[in-house]
Short mmCIF file of C-alpha atoms in Angstrom, two decimals:
data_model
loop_
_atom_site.label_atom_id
_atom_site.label_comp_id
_atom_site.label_asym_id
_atom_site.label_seq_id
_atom_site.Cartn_x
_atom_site.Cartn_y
_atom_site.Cartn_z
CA UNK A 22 -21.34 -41.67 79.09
CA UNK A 23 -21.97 -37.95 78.59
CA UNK A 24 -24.54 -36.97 81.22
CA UNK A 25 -24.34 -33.20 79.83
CA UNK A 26 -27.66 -31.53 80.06
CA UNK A 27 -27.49 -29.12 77.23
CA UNK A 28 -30.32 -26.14 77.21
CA UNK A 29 -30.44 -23.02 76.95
CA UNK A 30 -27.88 -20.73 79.12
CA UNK A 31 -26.58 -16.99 78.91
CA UNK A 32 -28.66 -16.63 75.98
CA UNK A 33 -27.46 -19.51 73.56
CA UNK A 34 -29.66 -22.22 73.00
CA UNK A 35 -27.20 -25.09 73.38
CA UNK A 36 -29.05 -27.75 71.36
CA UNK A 37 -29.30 -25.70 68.44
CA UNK A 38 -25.65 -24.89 68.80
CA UNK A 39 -24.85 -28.58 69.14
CA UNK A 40 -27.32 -29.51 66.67
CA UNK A 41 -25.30 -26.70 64.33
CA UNK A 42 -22.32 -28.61 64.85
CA UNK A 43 -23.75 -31.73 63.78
CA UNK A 44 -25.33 -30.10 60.81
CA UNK A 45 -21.50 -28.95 59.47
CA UNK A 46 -19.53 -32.31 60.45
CA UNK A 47 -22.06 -33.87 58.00
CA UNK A 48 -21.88 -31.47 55.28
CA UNK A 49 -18.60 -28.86 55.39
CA UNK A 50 -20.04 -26.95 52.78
CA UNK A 51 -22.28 -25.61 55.04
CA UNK A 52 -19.38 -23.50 56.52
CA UNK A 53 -18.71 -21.61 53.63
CA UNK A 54 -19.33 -17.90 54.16
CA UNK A 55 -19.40 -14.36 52.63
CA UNK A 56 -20.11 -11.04 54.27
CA UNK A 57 -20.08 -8.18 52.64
CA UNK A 58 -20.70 -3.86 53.17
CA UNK A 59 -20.99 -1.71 50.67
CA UNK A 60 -19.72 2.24 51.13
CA UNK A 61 -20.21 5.51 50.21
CA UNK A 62 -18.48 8.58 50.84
CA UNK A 63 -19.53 11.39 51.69
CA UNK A 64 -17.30 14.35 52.15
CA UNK A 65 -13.66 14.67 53.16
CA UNK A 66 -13.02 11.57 55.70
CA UNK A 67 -16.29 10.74 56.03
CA UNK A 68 -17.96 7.98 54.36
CA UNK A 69 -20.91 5.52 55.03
CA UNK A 70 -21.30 1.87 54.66
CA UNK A 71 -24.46 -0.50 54.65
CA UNK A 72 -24.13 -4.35 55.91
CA UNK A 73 -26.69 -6.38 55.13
CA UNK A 74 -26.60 -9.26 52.67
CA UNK A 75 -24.09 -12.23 53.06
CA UNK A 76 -24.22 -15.62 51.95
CA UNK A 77 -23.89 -18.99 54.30
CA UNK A 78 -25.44 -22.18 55.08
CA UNK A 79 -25.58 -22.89 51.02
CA UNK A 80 -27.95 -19.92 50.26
CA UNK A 81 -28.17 -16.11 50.45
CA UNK A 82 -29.52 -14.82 53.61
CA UNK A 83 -33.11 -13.50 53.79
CA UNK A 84 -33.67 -12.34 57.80
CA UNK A 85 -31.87 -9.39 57.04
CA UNK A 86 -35.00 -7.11 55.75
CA UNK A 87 -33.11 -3.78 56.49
CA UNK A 88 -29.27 -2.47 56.62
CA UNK A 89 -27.15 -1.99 59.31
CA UNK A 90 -25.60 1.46 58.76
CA UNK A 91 -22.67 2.80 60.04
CA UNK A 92 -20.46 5.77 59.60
CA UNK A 93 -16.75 6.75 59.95
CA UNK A 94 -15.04 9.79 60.10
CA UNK A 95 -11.54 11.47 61.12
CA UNK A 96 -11.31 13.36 64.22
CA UNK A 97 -10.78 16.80 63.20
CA UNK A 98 -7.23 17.04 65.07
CA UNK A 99 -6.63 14.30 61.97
CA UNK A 100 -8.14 16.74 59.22
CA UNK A 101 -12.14 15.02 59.59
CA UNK A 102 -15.43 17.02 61.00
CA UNK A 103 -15.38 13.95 63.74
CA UNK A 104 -19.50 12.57 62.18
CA UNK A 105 -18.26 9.10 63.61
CA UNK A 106 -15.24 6.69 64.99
CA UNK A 107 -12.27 6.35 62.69
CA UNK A 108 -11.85 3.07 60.55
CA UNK A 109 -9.27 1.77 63.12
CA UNK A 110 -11.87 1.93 65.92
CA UNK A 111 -14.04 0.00 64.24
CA UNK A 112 -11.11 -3.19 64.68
CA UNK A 113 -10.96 -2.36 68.29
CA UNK A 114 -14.93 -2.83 67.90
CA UNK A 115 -14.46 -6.15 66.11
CA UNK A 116 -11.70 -7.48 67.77
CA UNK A 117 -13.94 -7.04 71.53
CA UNK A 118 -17.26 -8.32 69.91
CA UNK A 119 -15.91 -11.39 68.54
CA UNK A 120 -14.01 -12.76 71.74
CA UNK A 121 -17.17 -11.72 73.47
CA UNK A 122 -19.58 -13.73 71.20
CA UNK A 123 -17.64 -16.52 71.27
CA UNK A 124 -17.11 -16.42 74.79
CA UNK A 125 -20.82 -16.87 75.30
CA UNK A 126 -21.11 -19.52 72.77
CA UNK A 127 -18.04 -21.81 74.36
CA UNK A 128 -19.59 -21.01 78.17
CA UNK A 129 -22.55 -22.05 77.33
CA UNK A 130 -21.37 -25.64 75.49
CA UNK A 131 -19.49 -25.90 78.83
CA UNK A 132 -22.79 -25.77 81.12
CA UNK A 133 -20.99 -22.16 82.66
CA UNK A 134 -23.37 -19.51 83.37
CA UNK A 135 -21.47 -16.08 82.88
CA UNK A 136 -22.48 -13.14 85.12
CA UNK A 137 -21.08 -10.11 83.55
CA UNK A 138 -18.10 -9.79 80.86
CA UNK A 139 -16.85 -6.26 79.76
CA UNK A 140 -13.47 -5.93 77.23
CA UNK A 141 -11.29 -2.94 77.00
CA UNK A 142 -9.50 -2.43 73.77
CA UNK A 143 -6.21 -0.82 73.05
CA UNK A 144 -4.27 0.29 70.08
CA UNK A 145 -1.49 2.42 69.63
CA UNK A 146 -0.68 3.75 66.18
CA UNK A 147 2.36 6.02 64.72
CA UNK A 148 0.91 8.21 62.48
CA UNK A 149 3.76 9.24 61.44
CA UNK A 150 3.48 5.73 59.03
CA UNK A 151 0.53 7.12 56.95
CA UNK A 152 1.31 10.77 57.08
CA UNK A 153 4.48 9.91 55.71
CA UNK A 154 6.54 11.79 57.95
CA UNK A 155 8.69 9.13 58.86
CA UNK A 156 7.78 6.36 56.43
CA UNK A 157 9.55 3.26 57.73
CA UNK A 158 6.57 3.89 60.18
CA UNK A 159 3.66 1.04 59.66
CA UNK A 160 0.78 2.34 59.18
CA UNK A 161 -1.21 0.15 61.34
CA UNK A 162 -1.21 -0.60 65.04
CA UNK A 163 1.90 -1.58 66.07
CA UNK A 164 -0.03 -3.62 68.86
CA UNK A 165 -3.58 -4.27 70.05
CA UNK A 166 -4.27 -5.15 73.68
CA UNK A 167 -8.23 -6.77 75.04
CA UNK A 168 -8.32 -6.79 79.09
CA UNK A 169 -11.42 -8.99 79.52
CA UNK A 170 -13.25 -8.63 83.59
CA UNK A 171 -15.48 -11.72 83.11
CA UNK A 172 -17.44 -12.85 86.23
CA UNK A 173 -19.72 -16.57 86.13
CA UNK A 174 -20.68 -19.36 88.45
CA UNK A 175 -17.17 -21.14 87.81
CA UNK A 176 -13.79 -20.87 89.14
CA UNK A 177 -11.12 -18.97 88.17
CA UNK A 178 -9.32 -21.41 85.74
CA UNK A 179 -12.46 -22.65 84.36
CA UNK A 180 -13.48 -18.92 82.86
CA UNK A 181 -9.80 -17.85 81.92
CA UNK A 182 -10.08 -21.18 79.88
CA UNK A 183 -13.33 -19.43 78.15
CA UNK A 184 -11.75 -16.24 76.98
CA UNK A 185 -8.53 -18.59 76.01
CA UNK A 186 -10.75 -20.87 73.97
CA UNK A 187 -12.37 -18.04 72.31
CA UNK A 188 -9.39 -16.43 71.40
CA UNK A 189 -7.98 -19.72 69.70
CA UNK A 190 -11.22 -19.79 67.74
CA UNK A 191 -11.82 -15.80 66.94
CA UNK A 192 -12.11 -15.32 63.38
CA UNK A 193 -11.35 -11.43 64.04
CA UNK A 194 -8.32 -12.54 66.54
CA UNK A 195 -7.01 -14.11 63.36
CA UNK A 196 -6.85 -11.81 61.04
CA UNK A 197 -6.21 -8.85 63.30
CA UNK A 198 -2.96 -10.88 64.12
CA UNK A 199 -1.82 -13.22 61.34
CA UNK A 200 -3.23 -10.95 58.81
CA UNK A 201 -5.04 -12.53 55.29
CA UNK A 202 -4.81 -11.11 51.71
CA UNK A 203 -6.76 -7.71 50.75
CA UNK A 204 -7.36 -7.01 47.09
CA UNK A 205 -8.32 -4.11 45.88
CA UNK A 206 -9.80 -3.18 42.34
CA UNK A 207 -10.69 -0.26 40.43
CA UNK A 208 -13.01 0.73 38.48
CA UNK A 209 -13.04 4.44 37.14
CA UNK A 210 -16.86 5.77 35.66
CA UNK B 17 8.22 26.68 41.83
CA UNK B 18 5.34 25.23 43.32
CA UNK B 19 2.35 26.81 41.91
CA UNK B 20 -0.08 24.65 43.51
CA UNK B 21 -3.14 26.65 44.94
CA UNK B 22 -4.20 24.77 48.33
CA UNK B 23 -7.84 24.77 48.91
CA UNK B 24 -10.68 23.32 50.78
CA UNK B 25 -11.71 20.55 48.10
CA UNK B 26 -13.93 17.57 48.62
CA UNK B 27 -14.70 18.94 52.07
CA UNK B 28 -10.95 18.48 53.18
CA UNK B 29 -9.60 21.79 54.49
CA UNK B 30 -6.18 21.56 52.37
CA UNK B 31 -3.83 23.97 53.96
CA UNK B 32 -5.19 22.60 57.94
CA UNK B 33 -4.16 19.01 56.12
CA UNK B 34 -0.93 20.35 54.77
CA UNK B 35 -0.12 22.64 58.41
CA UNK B 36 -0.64 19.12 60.38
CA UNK B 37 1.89 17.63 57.95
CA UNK B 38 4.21 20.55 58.83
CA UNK B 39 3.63 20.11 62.30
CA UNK B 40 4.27 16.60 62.82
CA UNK B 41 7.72 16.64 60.28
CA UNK B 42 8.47 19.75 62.72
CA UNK B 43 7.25 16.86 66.04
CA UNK B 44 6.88 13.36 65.43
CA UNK B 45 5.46 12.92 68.66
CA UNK B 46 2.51 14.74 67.55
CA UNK B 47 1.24 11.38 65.10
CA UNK B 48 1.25 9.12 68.26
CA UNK B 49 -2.20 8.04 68.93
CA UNK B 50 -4.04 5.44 71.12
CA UNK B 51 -7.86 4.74 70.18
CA UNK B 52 -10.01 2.37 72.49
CA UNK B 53 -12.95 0.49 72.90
CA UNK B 54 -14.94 -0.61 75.51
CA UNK B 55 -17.48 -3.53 74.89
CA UNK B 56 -19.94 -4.86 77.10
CA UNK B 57 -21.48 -8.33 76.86
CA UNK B 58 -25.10 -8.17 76.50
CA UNK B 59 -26.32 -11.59 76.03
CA UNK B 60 -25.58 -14.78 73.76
CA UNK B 61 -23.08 -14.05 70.70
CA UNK B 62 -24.39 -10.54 71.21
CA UNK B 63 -22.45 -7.22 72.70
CA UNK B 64 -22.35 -4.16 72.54
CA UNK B 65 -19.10 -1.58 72.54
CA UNK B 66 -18.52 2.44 73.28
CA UNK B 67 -16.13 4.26 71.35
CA UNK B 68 -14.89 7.47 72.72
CA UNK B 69 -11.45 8.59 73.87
CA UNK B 70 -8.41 8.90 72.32
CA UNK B 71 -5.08 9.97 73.06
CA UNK B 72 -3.71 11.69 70.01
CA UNK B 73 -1.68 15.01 69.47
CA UNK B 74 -0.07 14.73 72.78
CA UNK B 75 -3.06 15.12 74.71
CA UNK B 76 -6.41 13.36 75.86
CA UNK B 77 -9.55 14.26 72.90
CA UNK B 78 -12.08 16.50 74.48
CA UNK B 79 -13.91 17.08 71.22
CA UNK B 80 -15.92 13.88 71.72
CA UNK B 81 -18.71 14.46 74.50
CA UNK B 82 -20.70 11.50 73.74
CA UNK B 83 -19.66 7.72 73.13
CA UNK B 84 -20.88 5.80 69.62
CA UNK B 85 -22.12 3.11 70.32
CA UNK B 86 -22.38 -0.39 67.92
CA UNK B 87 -23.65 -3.57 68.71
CA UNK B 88 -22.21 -6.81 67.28
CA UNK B 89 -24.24 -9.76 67.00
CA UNK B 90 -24.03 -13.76 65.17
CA UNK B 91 -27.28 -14.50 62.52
CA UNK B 92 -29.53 -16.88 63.71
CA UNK B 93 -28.32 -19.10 61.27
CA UNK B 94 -24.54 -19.19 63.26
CA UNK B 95 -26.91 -19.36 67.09
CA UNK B 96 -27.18 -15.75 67.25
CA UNK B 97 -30.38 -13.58 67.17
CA UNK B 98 -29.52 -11.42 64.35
CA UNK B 99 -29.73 -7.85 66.09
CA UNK B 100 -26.74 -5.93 64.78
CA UNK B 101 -23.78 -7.29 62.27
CA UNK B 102 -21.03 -10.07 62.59
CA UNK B 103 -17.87 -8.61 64.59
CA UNK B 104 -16.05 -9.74 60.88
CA UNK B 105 -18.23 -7.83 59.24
CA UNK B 106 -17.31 -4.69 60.89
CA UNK B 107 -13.81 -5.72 59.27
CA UNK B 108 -15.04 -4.76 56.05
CA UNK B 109 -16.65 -1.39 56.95
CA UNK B 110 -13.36 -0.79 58.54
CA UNK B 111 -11.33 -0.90 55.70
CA UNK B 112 -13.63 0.38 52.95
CA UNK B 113 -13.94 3.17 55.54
CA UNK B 114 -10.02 3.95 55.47
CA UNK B 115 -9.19 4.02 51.49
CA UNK B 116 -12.17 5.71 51.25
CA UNK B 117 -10.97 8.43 53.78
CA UNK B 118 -7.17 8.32 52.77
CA UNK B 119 -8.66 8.92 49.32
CA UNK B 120 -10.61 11.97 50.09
CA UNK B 121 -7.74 13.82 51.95
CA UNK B 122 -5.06 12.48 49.15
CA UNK B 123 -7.57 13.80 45.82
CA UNK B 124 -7.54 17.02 47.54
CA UNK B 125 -4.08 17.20 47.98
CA UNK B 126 -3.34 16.27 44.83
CA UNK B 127 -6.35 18.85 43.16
CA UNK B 128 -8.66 16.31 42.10
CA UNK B 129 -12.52 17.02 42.93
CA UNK B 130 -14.06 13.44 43.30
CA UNK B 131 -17.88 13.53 42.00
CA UNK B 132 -18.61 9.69 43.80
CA UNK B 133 -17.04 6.85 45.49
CA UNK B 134 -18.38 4.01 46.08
CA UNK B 135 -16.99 0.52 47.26
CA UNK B 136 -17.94 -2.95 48.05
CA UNK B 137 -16.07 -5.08 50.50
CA UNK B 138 -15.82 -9.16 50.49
CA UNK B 139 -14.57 -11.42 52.86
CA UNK B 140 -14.58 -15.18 52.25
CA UNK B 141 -14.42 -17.78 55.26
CA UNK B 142 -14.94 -20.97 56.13
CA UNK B 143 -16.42 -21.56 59.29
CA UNK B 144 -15.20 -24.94 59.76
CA UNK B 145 -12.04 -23.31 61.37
CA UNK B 146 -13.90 -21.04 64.33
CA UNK B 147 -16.40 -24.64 64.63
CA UNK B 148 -13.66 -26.69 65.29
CA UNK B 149 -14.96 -28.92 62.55
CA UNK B 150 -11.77 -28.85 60.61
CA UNK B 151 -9.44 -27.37 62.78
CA UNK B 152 -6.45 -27.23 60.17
CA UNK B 153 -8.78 -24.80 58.73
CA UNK B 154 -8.08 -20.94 59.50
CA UNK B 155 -10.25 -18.98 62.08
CA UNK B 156 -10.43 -15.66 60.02
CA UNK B 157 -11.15 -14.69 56.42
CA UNK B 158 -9.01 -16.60 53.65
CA UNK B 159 -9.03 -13.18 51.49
CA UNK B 160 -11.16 -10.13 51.20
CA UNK B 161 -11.54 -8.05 47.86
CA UNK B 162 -12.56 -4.30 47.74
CA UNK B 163 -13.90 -3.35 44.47
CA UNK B 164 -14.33 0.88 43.94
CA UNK B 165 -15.99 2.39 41.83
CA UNK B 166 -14.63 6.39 41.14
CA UNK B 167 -15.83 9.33 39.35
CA UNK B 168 -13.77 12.68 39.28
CA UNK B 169 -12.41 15.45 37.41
CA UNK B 170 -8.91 14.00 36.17
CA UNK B 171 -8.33 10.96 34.07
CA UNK B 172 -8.63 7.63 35.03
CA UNK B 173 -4.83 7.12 35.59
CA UNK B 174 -4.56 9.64 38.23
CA UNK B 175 -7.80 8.41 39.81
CA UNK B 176 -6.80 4.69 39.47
CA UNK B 177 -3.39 6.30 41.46
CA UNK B 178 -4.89 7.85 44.27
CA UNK B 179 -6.73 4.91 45.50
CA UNK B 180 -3.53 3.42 44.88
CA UNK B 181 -1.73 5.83 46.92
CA UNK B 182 -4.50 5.36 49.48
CA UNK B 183 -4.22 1.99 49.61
CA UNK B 184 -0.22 2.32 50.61
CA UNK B 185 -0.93 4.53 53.68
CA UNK B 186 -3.95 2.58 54.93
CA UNK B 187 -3.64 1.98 58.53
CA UNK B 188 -6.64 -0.72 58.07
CA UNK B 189 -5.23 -1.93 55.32
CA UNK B 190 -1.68 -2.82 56.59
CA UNK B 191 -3.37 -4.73 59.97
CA UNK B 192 -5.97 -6.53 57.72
CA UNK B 193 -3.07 -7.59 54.99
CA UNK B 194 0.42 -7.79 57.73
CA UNK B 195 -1.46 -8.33 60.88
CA UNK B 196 0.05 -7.04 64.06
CA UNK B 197 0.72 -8.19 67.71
CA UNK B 198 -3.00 -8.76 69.72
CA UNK B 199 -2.31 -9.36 73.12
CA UNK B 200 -5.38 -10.74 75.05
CA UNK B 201 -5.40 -10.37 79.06
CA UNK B 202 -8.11 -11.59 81.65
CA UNK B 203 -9.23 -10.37 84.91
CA UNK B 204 -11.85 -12.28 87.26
CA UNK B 205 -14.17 -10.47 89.01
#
């Protein structure tokens, strides 16, 4: 008999997570999502894009009433005026937020009440890859590294076996390491 | 004879772009970099990261004096409360981001003054992986298109090319399509 009390903790509201569950085991389709940005440029390395719209859940989203906005920029040791964080950063960004998110999400389905959780990311990159100075070079990261410091009313084991459980189920975790395929399409004006 | 005049164009400073690429031939070790991240859980699915140093150029960046600063956050609709953008998300801004940058400093290169660029980014999933409702399913997007949209002064096959060229030296690009090694570590407080 499952005796679980399931309410709200660490700023999930359990039952509507559970009852989000349910809602997708009955219908799959509900699973289906798109996001989307849309950018800009705007002069040299820098450019701007705007999230807002994505579809889910069987229809288009409507709580977003405004953009998110973000910029991105090269530092100017890397030819850019430095206006924001380079495109790579931003996967550092993702990669951290997405662990994190669904860290909160799995401790709170587990009845564990987390105290504080901060992520450092790494990557190091060769530029030599997309300068083309030494063009066997990748161009990406030739390796990412998250150090989580989590603290919570649970033991040791218990909250390692969060940020484990998150990482099996990180959508950015995925494609940061297995990679999926990226099309890109031109159109000229 | 090269006869090529090199110019600041499309707000790239052409002969600093061209000297760096002389540099690093003359240094490889110049073009190894380290960007980082550090991301803070705020509450729920929602966080919050600081981007600031870098290592890059054989020395620590003292050009940034203040962090950026993005939140990540899950729509209501997947238990969050909606106050920033999915971590995926920030996937696509990423990599519209970097051919849009590699573009800019490869046009100016090349000579060609871009009027506009503009791009929207894709990503298809199905959440039924990252639910654990049909766990043969993949965590992470199962493809992501980027669609541009390019106006400049040269014809449409040497426009189509540089995004193409872009698209080949894309450090985003390579992690999003080849994925790379993400190594996950915890520490309890």
């Amino acid at each position: 008999m499952n005796t679980t009390v399931r309410v709200a903790r660490n700023g999930v509201d359990v039952p509507t997570l559970f009852a989000t569950l349910d809602a997708v085991k009955a219908n799959p389709e509900l699973a289906q999502f798109q996001f989307r940005a849309h950018n800009r440029w705007v002069s040299g390395t820098h450019s701007r894009s705007s999230i807002q719209g994505f579809y889910g859940a069987m229809q288009e989203d409507t709580t977003r009433t405004t953009p998110f906005v973000y910029d991105a920029d090269h530092p100017q040791v890397l030819t850019g005026q430095g206006n924001a964080p380079t495109p790579v950063e931003f996967l550092l960004h993702a990669i951290a937020a997405c662990l994190t998110a669904g860290l909160g999400n799995i401790a709170s389905a587990r009845g564990v009440t987390l105290h504080e959780v901060e992520s450092t990311v790494e990557g190091d990159i060769d530029l030599n890859g997309i300068l083309g100075t030494a063009p066997a070079e990748r161009n990406g990261y030739t390796g990412i590294r998250v150090s989580f410091r989590i603290s919570g009313d649970a033991d040791e084991q218990t909250l390692r076996e969060l940020i484990e459980q998150s990482t099996r189920r990180s959508a950015v975790f995925d494609v940061l390491s297995n990679g999926t395929s990226v099309d890109v399409a031109v159109d000229v004006a």
